Coordinates of C-alpha atoms in Angstrom, one line a residue:
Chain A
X1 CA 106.4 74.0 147.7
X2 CA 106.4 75.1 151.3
X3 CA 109.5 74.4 153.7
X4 CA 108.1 71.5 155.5
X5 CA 107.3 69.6 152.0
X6 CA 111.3 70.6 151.2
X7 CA 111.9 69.0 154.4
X8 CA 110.2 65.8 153.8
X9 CA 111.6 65.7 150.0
X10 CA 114.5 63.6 151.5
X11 CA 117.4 66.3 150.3
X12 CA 118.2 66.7 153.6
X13 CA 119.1 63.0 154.2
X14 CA 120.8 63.3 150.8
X15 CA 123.3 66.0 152.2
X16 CA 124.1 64.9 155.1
X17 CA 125.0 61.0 153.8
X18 CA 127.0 62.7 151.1
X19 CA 124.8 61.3 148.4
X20 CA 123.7 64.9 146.9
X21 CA 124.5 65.9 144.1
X22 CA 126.9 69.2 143.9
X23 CA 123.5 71.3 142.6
X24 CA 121.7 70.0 145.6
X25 CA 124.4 70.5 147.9
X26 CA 124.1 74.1 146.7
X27 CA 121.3 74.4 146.7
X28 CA 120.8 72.6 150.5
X29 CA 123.3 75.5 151.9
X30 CA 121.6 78.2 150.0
X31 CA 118.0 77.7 151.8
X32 CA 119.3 76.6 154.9
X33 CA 120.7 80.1 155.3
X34 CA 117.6 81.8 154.5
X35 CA 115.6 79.3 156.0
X36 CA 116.2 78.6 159.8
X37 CA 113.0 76.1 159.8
X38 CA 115.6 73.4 157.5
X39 CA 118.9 74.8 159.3
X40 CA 117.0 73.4 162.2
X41 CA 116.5 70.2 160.7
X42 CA 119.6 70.2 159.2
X43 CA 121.6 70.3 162.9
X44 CA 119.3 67.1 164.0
X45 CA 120.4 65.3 160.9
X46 CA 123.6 66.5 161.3
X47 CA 123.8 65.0 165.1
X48 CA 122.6 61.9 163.6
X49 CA 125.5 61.5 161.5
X50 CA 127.6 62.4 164.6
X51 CA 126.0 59.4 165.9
X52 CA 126.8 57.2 163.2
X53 CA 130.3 58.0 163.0
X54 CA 130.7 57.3 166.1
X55 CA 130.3 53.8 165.2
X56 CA 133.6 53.6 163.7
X57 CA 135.6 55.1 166.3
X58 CA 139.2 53.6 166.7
X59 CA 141.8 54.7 169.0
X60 CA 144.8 56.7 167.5
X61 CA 148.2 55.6 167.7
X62 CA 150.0 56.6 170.8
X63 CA 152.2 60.1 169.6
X64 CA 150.0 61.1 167.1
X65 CA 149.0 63.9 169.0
X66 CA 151.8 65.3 169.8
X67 CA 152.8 65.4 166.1
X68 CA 149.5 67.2 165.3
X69 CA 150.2 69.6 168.2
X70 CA 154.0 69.7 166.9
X71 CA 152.6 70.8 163.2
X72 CA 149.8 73.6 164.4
X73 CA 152.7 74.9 166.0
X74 CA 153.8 76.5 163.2
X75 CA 150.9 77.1 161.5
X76 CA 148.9 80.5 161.7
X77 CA 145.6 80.5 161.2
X78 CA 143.7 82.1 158.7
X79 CA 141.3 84.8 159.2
X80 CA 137.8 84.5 158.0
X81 CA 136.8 86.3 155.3
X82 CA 134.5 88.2 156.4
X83 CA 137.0 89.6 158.8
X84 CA 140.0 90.0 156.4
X85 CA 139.2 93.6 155.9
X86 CA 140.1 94.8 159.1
X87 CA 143.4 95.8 159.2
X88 CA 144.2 95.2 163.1
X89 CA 144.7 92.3 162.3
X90 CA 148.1 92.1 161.1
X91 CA 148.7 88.4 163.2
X92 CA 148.7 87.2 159.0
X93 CA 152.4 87.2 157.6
X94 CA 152.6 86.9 153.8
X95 CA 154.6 83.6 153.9
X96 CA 151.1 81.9 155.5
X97 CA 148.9 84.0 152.5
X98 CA 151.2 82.7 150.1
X99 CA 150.7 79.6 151.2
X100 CA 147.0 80.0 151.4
X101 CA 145.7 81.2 148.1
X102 CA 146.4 84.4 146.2
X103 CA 142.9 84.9 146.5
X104 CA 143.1 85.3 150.2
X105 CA 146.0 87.7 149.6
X106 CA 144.3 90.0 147.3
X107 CA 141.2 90.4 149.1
X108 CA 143.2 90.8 152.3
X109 CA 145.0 93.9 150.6
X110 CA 143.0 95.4 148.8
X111 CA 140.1 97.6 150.7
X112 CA 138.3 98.7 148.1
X113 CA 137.2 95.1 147.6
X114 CA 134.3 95.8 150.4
X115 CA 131.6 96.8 147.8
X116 CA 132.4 93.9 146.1
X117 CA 131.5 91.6 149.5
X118 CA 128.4 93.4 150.3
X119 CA 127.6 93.0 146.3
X120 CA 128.3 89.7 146.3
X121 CA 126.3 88.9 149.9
X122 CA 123.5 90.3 147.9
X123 CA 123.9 88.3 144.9
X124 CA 124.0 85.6 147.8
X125 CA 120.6 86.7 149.2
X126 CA 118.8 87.3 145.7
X127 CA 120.2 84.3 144.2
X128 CA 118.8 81.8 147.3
X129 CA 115.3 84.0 146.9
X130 CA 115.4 83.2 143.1
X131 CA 116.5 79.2 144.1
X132 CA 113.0 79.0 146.1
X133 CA 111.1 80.8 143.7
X134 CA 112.0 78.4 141.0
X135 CA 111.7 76.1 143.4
X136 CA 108.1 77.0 144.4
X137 CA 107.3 77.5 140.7
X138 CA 108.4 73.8 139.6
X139 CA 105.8 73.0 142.2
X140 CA 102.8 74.8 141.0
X141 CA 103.6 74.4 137.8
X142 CA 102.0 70.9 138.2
X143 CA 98.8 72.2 139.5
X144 CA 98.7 75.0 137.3
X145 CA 99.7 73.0 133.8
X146 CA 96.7 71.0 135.3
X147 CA 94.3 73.8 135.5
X148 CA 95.6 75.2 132.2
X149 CA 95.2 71.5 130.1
X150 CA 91.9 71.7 131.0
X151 CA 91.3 75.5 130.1
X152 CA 92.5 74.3 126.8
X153 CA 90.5 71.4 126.0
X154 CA 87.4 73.3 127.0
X155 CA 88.4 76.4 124.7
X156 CA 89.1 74.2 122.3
X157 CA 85.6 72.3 122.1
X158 CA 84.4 76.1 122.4
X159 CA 86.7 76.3 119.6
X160 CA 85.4 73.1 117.6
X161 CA 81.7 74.5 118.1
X162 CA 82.2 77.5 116.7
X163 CA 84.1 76.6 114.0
X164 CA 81.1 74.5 112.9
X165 CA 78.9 76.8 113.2
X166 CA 81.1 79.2 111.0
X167 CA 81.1 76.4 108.5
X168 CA 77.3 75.9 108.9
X169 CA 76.5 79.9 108.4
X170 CA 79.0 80.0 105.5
X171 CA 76.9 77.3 104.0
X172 CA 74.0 78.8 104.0
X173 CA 75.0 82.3 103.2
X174 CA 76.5 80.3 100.1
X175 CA 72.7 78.8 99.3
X176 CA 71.0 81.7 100.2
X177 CA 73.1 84.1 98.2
X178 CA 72.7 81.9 94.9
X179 CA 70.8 83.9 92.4
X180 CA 68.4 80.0 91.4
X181 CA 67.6 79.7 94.8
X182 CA 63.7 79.9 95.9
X183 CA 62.8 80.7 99.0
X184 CA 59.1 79.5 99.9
X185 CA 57.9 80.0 103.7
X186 CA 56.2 77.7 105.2
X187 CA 53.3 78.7 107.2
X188 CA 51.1 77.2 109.8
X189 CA 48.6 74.7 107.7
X190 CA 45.2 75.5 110.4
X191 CA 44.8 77.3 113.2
X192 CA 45.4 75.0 115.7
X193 CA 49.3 74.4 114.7
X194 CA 51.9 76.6 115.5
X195 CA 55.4 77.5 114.1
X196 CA 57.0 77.9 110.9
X197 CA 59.8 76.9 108.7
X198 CA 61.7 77.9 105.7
X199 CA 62.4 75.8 102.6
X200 CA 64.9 77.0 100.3
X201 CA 64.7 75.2 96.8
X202 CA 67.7 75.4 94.1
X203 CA 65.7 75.0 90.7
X204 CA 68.8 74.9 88.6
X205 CA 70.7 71.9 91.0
X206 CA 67.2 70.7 92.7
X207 CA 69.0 71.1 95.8
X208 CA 66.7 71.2 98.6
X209 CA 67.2 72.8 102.0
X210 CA 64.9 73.4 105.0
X211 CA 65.7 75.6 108.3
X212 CA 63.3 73.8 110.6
X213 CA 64.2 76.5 113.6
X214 CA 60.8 77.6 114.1
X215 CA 59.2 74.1 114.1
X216 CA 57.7 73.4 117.8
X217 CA 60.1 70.5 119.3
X218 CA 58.4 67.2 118.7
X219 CA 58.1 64.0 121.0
X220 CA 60.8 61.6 121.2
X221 CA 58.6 58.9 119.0
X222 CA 58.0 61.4 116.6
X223 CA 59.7 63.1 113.6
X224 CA 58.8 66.0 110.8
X225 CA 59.2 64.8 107.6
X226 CA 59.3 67.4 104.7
X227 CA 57.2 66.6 101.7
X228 CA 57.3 68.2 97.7
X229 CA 54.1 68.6 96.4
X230 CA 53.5 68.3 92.5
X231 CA 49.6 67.9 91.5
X232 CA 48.3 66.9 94.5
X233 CA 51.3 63.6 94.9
X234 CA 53.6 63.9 98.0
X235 CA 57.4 63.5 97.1
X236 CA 59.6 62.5 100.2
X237 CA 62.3 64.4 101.1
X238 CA 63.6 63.1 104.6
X239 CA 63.1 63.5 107.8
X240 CA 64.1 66.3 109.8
X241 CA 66.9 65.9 112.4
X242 CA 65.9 66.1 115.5
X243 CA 67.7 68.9 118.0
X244 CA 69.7 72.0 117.2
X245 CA 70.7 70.9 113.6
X246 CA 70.2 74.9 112.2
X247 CA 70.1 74.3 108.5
X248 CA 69.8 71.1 107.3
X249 CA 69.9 69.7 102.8
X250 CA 67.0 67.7 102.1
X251 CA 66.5 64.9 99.0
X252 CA 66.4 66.3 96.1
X253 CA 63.5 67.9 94.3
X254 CA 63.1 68.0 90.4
X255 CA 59.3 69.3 90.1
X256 CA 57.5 70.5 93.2
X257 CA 54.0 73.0 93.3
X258 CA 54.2 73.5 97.2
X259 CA 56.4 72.2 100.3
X260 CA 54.6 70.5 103.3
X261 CA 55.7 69.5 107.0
X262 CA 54.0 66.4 108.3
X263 CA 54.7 65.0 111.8
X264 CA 55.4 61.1 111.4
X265 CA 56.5 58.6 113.8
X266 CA 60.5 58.3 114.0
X267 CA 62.3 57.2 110.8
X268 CA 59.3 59.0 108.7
X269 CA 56.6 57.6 106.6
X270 CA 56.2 56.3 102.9
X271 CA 52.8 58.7 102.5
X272 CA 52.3 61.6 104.3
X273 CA 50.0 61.5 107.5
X274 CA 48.0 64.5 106.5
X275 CA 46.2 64.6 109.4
X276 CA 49.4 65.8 111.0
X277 CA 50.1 68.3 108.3
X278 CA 52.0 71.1 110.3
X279 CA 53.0 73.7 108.0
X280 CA 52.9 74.4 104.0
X281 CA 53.7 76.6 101.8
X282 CA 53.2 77.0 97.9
X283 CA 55.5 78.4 95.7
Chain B
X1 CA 121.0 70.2 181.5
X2 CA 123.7 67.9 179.9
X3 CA 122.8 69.4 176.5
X4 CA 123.1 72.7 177.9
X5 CA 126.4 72.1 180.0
X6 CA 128.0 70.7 176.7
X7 CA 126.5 73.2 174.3
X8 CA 128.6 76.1 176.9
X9 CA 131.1 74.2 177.0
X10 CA 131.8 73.8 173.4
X11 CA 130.9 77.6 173.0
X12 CA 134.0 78.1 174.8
X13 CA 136.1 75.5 173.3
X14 CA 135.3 77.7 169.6
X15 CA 136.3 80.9 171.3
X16 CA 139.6 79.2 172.3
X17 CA 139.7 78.0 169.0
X18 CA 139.2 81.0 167.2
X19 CA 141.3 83.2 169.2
X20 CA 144.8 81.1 167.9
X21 CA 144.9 79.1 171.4
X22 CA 146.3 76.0 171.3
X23 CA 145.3 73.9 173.7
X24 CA 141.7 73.8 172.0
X25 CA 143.0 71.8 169.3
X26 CA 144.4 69.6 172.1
X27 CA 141.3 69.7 173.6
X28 CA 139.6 69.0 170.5
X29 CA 142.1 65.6 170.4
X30 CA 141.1 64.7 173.3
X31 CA 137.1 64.8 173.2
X32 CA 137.0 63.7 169.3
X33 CA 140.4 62.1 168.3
X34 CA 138.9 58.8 168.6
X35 CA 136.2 59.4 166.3
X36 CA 137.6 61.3 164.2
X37 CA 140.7 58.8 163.4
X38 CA 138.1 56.0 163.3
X39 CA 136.2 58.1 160.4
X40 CA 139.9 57.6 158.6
X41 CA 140.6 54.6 158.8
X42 CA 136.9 53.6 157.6
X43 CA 137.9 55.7 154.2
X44 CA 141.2 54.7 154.1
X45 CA 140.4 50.9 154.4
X46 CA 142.2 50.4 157.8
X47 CA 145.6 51.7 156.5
X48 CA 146.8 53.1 159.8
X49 CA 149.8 55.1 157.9
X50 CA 147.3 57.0 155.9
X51 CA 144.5 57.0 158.1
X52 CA 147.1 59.1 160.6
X53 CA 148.5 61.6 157.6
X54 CA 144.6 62.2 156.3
X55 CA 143.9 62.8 160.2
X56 CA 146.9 65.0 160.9
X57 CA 146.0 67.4 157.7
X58 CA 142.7 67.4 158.6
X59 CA 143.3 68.6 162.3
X60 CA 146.0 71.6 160.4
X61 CA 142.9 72.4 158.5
X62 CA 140.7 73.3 161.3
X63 CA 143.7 74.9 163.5
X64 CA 144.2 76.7 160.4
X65 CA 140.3 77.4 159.3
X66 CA 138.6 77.9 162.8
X67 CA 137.9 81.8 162.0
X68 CA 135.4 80.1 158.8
X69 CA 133.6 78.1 161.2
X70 CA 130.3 79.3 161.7
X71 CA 128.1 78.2 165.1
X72 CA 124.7 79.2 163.7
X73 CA 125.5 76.4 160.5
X74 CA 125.7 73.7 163.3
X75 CA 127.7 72.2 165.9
X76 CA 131.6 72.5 165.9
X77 CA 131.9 68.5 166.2
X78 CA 129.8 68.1 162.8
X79 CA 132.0 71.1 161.2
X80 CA 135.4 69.4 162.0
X81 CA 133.8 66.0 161.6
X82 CA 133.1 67.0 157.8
X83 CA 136.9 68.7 157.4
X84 CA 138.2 65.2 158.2
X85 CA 136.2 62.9 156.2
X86 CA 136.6 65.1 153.3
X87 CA 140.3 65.2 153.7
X88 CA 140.7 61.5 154.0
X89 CA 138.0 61.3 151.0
X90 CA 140.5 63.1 149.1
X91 CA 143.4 60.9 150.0
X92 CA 141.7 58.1 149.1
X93 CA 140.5 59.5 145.6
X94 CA 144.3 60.6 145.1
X95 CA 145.6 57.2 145.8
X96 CA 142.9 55.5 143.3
X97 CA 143.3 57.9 140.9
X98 CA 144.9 55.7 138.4
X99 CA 143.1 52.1 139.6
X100 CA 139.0 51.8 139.1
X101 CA 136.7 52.8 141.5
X102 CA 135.2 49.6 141.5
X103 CA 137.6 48.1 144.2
X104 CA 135.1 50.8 146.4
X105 CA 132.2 48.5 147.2
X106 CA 134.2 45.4 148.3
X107 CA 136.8 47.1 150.4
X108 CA 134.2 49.1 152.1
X109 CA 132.1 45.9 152.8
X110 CA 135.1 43.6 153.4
X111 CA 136.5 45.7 156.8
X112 CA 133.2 45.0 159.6
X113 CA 132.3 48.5 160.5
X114 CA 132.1 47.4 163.7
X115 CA 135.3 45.8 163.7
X116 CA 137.1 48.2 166.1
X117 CA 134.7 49.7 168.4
X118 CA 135.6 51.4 171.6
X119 CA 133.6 50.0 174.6
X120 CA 131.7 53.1 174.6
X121 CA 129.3 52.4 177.3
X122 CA 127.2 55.3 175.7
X123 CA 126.8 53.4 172.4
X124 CA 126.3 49.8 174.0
X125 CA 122.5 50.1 173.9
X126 CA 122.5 51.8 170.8
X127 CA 124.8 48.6 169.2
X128 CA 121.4 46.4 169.7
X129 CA 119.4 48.9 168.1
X130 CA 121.2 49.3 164.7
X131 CA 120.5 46.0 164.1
X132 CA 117.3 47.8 163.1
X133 CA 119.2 49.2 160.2
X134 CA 119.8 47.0 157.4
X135 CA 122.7 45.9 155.9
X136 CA 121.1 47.8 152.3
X137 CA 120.6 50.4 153.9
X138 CA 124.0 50.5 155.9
X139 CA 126.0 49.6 152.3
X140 CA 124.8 52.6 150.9
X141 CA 125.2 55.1 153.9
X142 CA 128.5 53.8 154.0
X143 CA 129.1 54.6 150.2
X144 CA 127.5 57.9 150.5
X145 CA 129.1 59.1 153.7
X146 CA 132.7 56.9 153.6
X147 CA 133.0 56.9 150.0
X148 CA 131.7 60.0 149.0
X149 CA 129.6 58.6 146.4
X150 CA 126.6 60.6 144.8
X151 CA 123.1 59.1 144.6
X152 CA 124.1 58.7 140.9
X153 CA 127.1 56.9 141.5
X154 CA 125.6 54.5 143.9
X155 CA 123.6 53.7 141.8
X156 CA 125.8 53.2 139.4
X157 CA 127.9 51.0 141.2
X158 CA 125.8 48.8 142.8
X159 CA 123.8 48.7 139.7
X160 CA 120.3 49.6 141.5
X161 CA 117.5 51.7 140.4
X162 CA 118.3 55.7 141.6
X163 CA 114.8 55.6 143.7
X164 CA 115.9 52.4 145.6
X165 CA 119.2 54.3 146.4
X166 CA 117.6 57.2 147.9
X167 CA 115.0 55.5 149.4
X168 CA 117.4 53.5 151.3
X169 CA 119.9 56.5 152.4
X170 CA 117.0 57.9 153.3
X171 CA 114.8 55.5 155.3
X172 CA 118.5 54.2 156.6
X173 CA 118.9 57.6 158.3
X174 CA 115.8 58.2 159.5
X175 CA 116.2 55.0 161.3
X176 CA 119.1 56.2 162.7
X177 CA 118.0 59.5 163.4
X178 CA 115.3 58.1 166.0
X179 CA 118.5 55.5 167.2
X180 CA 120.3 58.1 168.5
X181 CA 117.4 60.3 169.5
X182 CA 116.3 58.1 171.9
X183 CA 119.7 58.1 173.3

């Protein structure tokens, strides 16, 4: 918040009408006196009222004024309080600070109350400082709750990711640390191809599984497909997901001599394209 | 130079004041009585006996009080202007204390606020003008500032949404606001 958006907030309309509430009307006295940018505006609302009740002016009855001036007669007048301590001024009988308040009375007579004023002017001071600051902080708290949600979401898909990758290592720490499990690299099947792959084969559960990491990334028509060889006869066992997938569980594989990667258009083959034979491995 | 002539001359007229003397309170009667009693009638739904006690307190008040008033918190017409409508505020609330509040909104609309206006050749243009201002937006001034009704209450009362209330206090005083500036 800065003063001019505290200005145009409409409080200051508020206090002048009357409407506001006894927090806002404490709060409206306790900035105007720090802040002489709203006192400012305050006075021209102020003389707006003024102008306003002056719509309603009626002419008093005749000797009403000299009643008025007839009862201030005897009236003294009260001295402000922030003058109360100084003792000159001894125009203040104790029949008018009886009829005052006791309050007045006690602070009038008792000196030592001035470290109490000068305590309480800065309890004043700090406590209108702290007003804005809350204030100010209501404020940016909707920008910074913004900036903040958003942290969150994107430290929580951080978050997410990770978590799944946890899960996906765990997994295949699990496989790899089985005492069945075979591992059979796969290596490049001629010259001309590149890249490698790793199948890992569970003899006791025929659980298949194939880190395809070191494959070179295919066309978008295209698609490994991972193939068990027993005498010479491909066995299918799925294609290979396509993109980042790490570790990925094939079909399953009851017999198998050797494990071949064949590059098939997408959604794989029923026989292997063996011209495209990219990588075996025997075991 | 008008501005300036009054603003010194009410600078003195709070010296007088706050030095015990008198004749600024009579002075005061004379400049704002008008205005001041009309403010207390307007509370006090035209009852002339209370409108006069509620006006005669409040002048005691700021005889008694003048030391408390402050000249950098605003002009001495708006301080004792405020003395005197929460005086007679209070002497309404203290006679209605036992009947419902609710008697509030058609009294206050029943007496024209314009019903007894002074000729005030200053305010003849201005008369024209707050035809600008609505009768919405008048009713819940009035509440607010004759009344002494919170937004809440208002609200309450005239059984309108809280944002309709403030919205029309406050777009019914900015109206104002450039009334009497342009005067």
């Amino acid at each position: 918040m800065n003063i001019k958006e505290y200005i145009a907030s409409g409080i200051l309309e508020a206090y002048v009408s009357g409407a506001a509430s006894d927090q806002e009307r404490r709060e409206v006295e306790c900035l105007s006196s720090v802040y002489p940018e709203i006192q400012a505006e305050l006075n021209l609302l102020e003389d707006t009222m003024i102008g306003f009740a002056n719509e309603y002016q009626a002419p008093p009855p005749p000797g009403l004024k000299d009643k008025i001036m007839a009862s201030i007669g005897d009236e003294a007048q009260v001295p402000a309080l922030k003058t109360v301590t100084d003792h000159s001024d001894e125009e203040v009988t104790d029949e008018d600070l009886n009829m005052d308040s006791s309050a007045v009375k006690r602070t009038n007579r008792d000196p030592s109350n001035f470290p109490w004023r000068i305590a309480a002017s800065i309890l004043l001071i700090v406590s209108c400082g702290l007003l804005y600051f809350l204030i100010t902080l209501e404020d940016d708290y909707e920008s910074e709750i913004e900036s903040q949600r958003t942290n969150i979401t994107t430290l929580q898909d951080k978050l997410d990711n990770l978590s799944h990758e946890l899960a996906n290592q765990q997994d295949q720490l699990a496989i790899l640390s089985s005492p069945s499990i075979l591992k059979i690299p796969l290596a490049a099947a001629n010259e001309e191809e590149q890249g490698n792959a790793l199948v890992f084969w569970d003899a006791s559960d025929q659980n298949v599984y194939l880190d395809p990491s070191q494959l070179p990334s295919v066309d978008d028509d295209q698609q490994y497909q991972l193939w068990a060889l027993k005498d010479n006869q491909p066995i299918d066992l799925g294609t290979v997901l396509k993109g980042d997938i790490g570790f990925q569980q094939m079909k399953k594989a009851t017999e198998a001599d050797a494990f071949a990667i064949t590059l098939e258009p997408l959604g794989g083959s029923e026989q292997p394209t063996l011209e495209q034979l990219k990588v075996i491995g025997k075991i | 130079m008008k501005q300036t002539f009054e603003q010194s001359e009410e600078k003195m007229l709070v010296t007088r004041l706050q030095k015990g003397d008198q004749t600024a309170i009579s002075d005061i009667y004379d400049r704002y009585a008008e205005a001041l009693y009309g403010v207390c009638l307007k509370i006090l739904r035209n009852n002339t006996g209370m409108a006069e006690d509620a006006f005669q307190e409040a002048m005691v008040k700021i005889w008694k009080y003048a030391a408390s008033y402050n000249p950098e918190k605003g002009r001495l017409f708006t301080w004792i202007l405020n003395i005197t409508r929460n005086t007679a505020i209070d002497y309404w609330r203290k006679m209605n204390k036992r009947s419902e509040i609710q008697n509030d909104i058609s009294d206050v609309h029943v007496s024209n606020p314009r019903m007894i206006r002074n000729p005030n050749t200053d305010t003849m243009d201005v008369e024209d003008q707050l035809e600008n201002l609505s009768s919405e937006e008048r009713d819940v001034i009035e509440l607010a500032y004759f009344s002494g009704l919170t937004h809440q209450q208002i609200s309450g009362q005239l059984e309108l949404p809280l944002g309709t209330v403030k919205t029309r206090i406050r777009r019914g005083i900015t109206k104002l606001r450039k009334i009497y500036r342009a005067n």
